[in-house]
Coordinates of C-alpha atoms in Angstrom, one line a residue:
X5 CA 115.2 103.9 72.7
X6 CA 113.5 101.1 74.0
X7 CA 111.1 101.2 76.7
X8 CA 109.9 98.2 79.1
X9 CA 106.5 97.8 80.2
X10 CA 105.1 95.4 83.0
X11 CA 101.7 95.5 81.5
X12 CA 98.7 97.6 80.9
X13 CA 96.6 100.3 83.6
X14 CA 96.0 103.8 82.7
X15 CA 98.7 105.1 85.0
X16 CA 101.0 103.7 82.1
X17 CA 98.7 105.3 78.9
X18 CA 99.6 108.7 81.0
X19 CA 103.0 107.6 81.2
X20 CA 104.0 106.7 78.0
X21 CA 102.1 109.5 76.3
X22 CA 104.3 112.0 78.3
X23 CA 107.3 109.7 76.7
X24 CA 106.0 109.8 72.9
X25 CA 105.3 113.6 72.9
X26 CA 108.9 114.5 75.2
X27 CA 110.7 112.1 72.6
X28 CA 109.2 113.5 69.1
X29 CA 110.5 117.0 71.1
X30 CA 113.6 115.5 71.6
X31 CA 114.2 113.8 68.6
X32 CA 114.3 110.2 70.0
X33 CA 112.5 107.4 68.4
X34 CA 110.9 105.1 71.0
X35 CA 110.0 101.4 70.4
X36 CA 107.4 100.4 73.2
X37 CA 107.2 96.6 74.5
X38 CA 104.4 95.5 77.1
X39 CA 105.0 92.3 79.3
X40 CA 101.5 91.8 80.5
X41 CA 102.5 91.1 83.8
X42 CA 104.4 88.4 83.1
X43 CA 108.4 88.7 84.4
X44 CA 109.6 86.4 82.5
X45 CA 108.3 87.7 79.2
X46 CA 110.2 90.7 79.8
X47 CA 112.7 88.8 80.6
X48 CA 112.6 87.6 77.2
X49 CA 112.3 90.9 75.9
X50 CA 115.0 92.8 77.5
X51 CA 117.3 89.9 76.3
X52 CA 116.2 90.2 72.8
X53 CA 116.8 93.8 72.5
X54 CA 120.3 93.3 74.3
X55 CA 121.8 91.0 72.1
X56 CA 120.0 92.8 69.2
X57 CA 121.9 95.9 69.2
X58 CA 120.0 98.4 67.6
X59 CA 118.6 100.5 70.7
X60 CA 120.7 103.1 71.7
X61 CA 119.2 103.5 75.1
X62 CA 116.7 101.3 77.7
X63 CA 114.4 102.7 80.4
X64 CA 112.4 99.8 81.9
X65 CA 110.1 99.4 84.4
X66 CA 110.1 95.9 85.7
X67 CA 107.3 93.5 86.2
X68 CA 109.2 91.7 89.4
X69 CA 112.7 93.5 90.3
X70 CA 114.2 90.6 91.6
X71 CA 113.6 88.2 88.1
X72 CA 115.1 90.7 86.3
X73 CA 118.7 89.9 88.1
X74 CA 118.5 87.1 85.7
X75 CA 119.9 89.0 83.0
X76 CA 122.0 91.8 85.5
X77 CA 125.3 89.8 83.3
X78 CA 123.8 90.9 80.0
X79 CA 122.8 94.4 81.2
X80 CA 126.7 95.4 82.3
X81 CA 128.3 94.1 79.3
X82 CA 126.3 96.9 77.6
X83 CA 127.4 100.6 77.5
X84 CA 124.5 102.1 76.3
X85 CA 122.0 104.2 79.2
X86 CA 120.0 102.1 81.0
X87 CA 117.5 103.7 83.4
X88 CA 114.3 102.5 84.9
X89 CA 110.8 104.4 86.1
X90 CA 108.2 103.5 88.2
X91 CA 109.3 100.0 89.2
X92 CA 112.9 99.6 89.5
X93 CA 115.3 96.8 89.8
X94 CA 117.2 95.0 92.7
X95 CA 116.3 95.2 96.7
X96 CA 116.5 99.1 97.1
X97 CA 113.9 101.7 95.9
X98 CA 115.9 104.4 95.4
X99 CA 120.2 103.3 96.4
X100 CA 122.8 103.8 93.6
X101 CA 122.9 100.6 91.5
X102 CA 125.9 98.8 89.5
X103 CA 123.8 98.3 86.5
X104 CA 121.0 101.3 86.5
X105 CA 122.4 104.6 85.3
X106 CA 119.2 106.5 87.1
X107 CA 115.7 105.7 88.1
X108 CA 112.8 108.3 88.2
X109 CA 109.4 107.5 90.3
X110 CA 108.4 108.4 93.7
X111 CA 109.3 107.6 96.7
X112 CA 106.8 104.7 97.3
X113 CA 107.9 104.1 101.0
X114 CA 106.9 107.6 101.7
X115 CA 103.7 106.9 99.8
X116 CA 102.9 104.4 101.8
X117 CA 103.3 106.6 104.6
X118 CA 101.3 109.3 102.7
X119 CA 98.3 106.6 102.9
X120 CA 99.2 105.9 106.6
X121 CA 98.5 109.8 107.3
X122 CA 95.4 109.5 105.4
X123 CA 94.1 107.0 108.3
X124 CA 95.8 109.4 111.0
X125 CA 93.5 112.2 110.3
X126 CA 90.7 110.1 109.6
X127 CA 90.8 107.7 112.9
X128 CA 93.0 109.8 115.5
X129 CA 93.3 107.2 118.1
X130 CA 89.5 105.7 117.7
X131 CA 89.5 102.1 117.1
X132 CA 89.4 101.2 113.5
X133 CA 89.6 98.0 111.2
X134 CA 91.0 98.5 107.6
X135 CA 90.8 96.9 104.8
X136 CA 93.7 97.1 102.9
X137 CA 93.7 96.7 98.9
X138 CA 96.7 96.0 97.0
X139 CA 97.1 95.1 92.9
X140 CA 98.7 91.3 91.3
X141 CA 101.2 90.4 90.8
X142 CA 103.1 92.4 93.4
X143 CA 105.6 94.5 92.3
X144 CA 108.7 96.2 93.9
X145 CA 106.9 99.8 94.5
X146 CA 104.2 98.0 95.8
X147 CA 106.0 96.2 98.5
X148 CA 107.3 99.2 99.5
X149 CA 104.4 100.9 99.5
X150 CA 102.7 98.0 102.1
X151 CA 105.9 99.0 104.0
X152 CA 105.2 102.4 104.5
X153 CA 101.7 101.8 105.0
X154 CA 102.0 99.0 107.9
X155 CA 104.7 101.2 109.7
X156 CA 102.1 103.9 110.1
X157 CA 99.6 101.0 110.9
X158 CA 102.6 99.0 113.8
X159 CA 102.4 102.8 115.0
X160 CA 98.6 102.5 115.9
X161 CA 98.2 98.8 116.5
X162 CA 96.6 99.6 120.0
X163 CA 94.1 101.4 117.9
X164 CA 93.9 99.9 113.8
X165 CA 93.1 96.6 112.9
X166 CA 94.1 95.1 109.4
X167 CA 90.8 93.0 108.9
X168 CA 92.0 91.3 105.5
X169 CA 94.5 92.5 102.5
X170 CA 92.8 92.3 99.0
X171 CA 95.9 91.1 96.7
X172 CA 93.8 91.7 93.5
X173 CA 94.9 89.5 90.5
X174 CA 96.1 91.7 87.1
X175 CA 94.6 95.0 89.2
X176 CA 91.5 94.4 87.8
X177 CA 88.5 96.1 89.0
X178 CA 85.8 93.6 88.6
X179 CA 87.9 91.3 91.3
X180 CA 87.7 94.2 93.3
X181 CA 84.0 95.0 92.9
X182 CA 83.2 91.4 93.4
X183 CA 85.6 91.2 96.7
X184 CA 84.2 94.4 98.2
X185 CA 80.5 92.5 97.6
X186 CA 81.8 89.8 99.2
X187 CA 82.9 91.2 102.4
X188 CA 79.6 93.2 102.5
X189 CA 77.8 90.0 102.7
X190 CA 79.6 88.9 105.6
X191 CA 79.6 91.7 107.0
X192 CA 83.8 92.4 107.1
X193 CA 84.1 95.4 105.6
X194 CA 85.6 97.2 108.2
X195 CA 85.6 101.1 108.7
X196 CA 88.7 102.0 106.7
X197 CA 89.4 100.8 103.1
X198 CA 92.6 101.5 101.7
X199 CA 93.7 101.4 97.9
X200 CA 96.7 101.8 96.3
X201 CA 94.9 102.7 93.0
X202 CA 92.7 104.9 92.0
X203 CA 90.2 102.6 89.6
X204 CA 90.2 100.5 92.9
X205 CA 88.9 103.2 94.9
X206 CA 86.2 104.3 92.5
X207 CA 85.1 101.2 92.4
X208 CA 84.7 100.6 96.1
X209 CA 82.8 103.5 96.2
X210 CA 80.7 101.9 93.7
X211 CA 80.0 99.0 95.9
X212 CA 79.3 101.1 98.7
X213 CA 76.9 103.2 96.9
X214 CA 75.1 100.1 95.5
X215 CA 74.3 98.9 99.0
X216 CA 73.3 102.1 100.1
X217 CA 76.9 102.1 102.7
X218 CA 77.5 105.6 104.0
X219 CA 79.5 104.9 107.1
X220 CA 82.8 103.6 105.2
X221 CA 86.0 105.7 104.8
X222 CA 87.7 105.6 101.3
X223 CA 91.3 106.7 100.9
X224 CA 93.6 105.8 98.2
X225 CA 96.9 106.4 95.8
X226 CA 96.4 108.6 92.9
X227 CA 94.4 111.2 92.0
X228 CA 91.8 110.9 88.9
X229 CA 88.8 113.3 88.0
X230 CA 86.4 110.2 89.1
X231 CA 88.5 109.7 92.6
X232 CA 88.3 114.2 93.0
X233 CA 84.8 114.1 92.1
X234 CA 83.8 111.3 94.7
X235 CA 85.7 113.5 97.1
X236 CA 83.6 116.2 96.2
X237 CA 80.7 114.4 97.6
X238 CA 82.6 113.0 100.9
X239 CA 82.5 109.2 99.2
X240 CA 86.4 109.0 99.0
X241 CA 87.9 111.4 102.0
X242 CA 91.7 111.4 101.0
X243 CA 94.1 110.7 98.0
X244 CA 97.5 111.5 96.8
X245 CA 99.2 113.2 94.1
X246 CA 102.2 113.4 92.0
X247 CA 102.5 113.9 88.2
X248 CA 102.7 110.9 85.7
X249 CA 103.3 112.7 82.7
X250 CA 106.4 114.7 84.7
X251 CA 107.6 111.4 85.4
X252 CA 107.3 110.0 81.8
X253 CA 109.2 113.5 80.4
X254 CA 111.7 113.3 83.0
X255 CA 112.5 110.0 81.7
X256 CA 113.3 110.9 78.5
X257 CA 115.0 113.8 79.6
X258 CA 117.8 111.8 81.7
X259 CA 118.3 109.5 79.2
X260 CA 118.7 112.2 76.7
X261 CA 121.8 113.8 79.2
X262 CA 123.2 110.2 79.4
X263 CA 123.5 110.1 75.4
X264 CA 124.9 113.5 75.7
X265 CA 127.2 112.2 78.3
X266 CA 125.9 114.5 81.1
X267 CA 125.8 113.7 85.1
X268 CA 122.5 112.5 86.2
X269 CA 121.5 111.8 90.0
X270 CA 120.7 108.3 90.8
X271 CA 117.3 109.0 92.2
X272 CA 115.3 111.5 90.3
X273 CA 112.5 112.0 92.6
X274 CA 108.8 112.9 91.4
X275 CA 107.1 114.8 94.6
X276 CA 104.0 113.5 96.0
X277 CA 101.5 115.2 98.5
X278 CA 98.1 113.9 100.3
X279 CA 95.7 115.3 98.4
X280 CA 92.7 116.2 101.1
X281 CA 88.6 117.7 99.9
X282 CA 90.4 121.4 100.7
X283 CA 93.3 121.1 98.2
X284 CA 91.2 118.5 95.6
X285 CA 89.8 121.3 94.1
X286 CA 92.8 123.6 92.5
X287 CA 94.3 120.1 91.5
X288 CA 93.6 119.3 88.0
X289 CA 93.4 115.5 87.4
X290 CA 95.9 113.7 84.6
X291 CA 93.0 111.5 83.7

């Protein structure tokens, strides 16, 4: 079985560990490929393993859905199970697809909306200006997740302001740190910052702590012992979770009944709740 990386962040180490110790139960080898972010070296590497014929099986999760439509002829001349996880392919999140046998991942719209909440119970109808943080380059999850976010925030626009989106190059969190220090030297930060990863929140709380800031909400995606311990001490006030390493297992799992020859559902959902100080601590982090 072949499996498709976009590129490295520890969400995917959680991931694909799940995957290695699901597959050695299940008897599957896996061969693991990592596109660094680049869509059309996965490209490349999808094609390669394609015309190689020696997987018996693909679950990918694509660096840009829409470049991989490049090679949507290659995919259907293939009979073997092709799923994907995480990020999917095509215009849809979660729709039936003529090429994708299943995808498992949450709902990101509705994470988005999760995140929107988060700035509900935070701001009620008090004026606010947010600061919105987003990863590079920008996936199909993500885009959905801005969705979901900015319907909450067109739902409040008498109210929120969106003082500047962060598109953060390669989610790397020096960018971040260095951004954050930025806008605290103009004096932009805002009230609200939002992050769709956890190592972003962390470290905008960093920052914040740094410049002796105590007056800024955090609330973020994901849910890490660093983001429940900075909720411990009121420095990041919401977050979400759902389980990576379910996600990774049910993975293997569906493409395990697809090589038995068994019905799968398109969408194989992995729940996700807003994870508040209250409920933080009888959660026990993945990482």
């Amino acid at each position: 079985m072949a499996v498709f990386l976009p590129g490295s962040v520890k969400f995917f180490s959680i991931e694909t560990r799940a995957m290695d110790q699901e597959a050695k139960r299940l008897d599957i080898d896996l061969v693991t490929f990592n596109a660094g972010w680049d869509p059309y070296v996965q490209i490349e590497q999808v094609e390669n393993v394609l015309l190689g014929k020696t997987f018996d099986a693909i679950a990918l999760c694509s660096v840009d859905n829409q470049a991989m439509s490049a090679i949507i002829k290659l995919i259907r001349e293939k009979s073997i199970p092709f799923v994907t996880f995480t990020n999917g392919v095509g215009h849809t999140q979660n729709q039936p697809s003529a090429i994708v046998n299943a995808h498992i991942g949450r709902d990101e719209l509705k994470a988005g909306q999760i995140l929107g909440k988060a700035v509900e119970l935070l701001a009620r109808d008090t004026p606010i200006n947010i600061v919105l943080i987003e990863g590079a380059p920008g996936t199909a999850p993500q885009r959905f997740r801005e969705k979901g976010f900015l319907d909450s925030f067109d739902a409040h626009k008498d109210h929120w302001t969106l003082i500047e989106k962060l598109l953060i190059p390669g989610w790397n969190i020096q960018i971040v740190a260095r951004e954050i220090q930025r806008m605290v030297d103009e004096k932009t930060l805002g009230t609200v910052i939002v992050t769709q990863w956890a190592e972003a929140a962390v470290a905008v709380v960093h920052i914040l702590q740094k410049n002796k800031i105590k007056d800024i909400k955090v609330v973020t995606l994901e849910f890490t012992q660093d983001v429940k311990n900075f909720m411990h001490t009121g420095d990041i006030q919401y977050a979400t979770y759902s389980s990576i390493a379910e996600e990774g297992q049910k993975v293997i799992q569906t493409v395990q009944k697809l090589m038995d020859g068994e019905h799968v559902n398109f969408f194989i959902e992995i729940p996700q709740v807003l994870v508040t100080p209250g409920i933080a601590r009888g959660i026990v982090p993945e990482w």
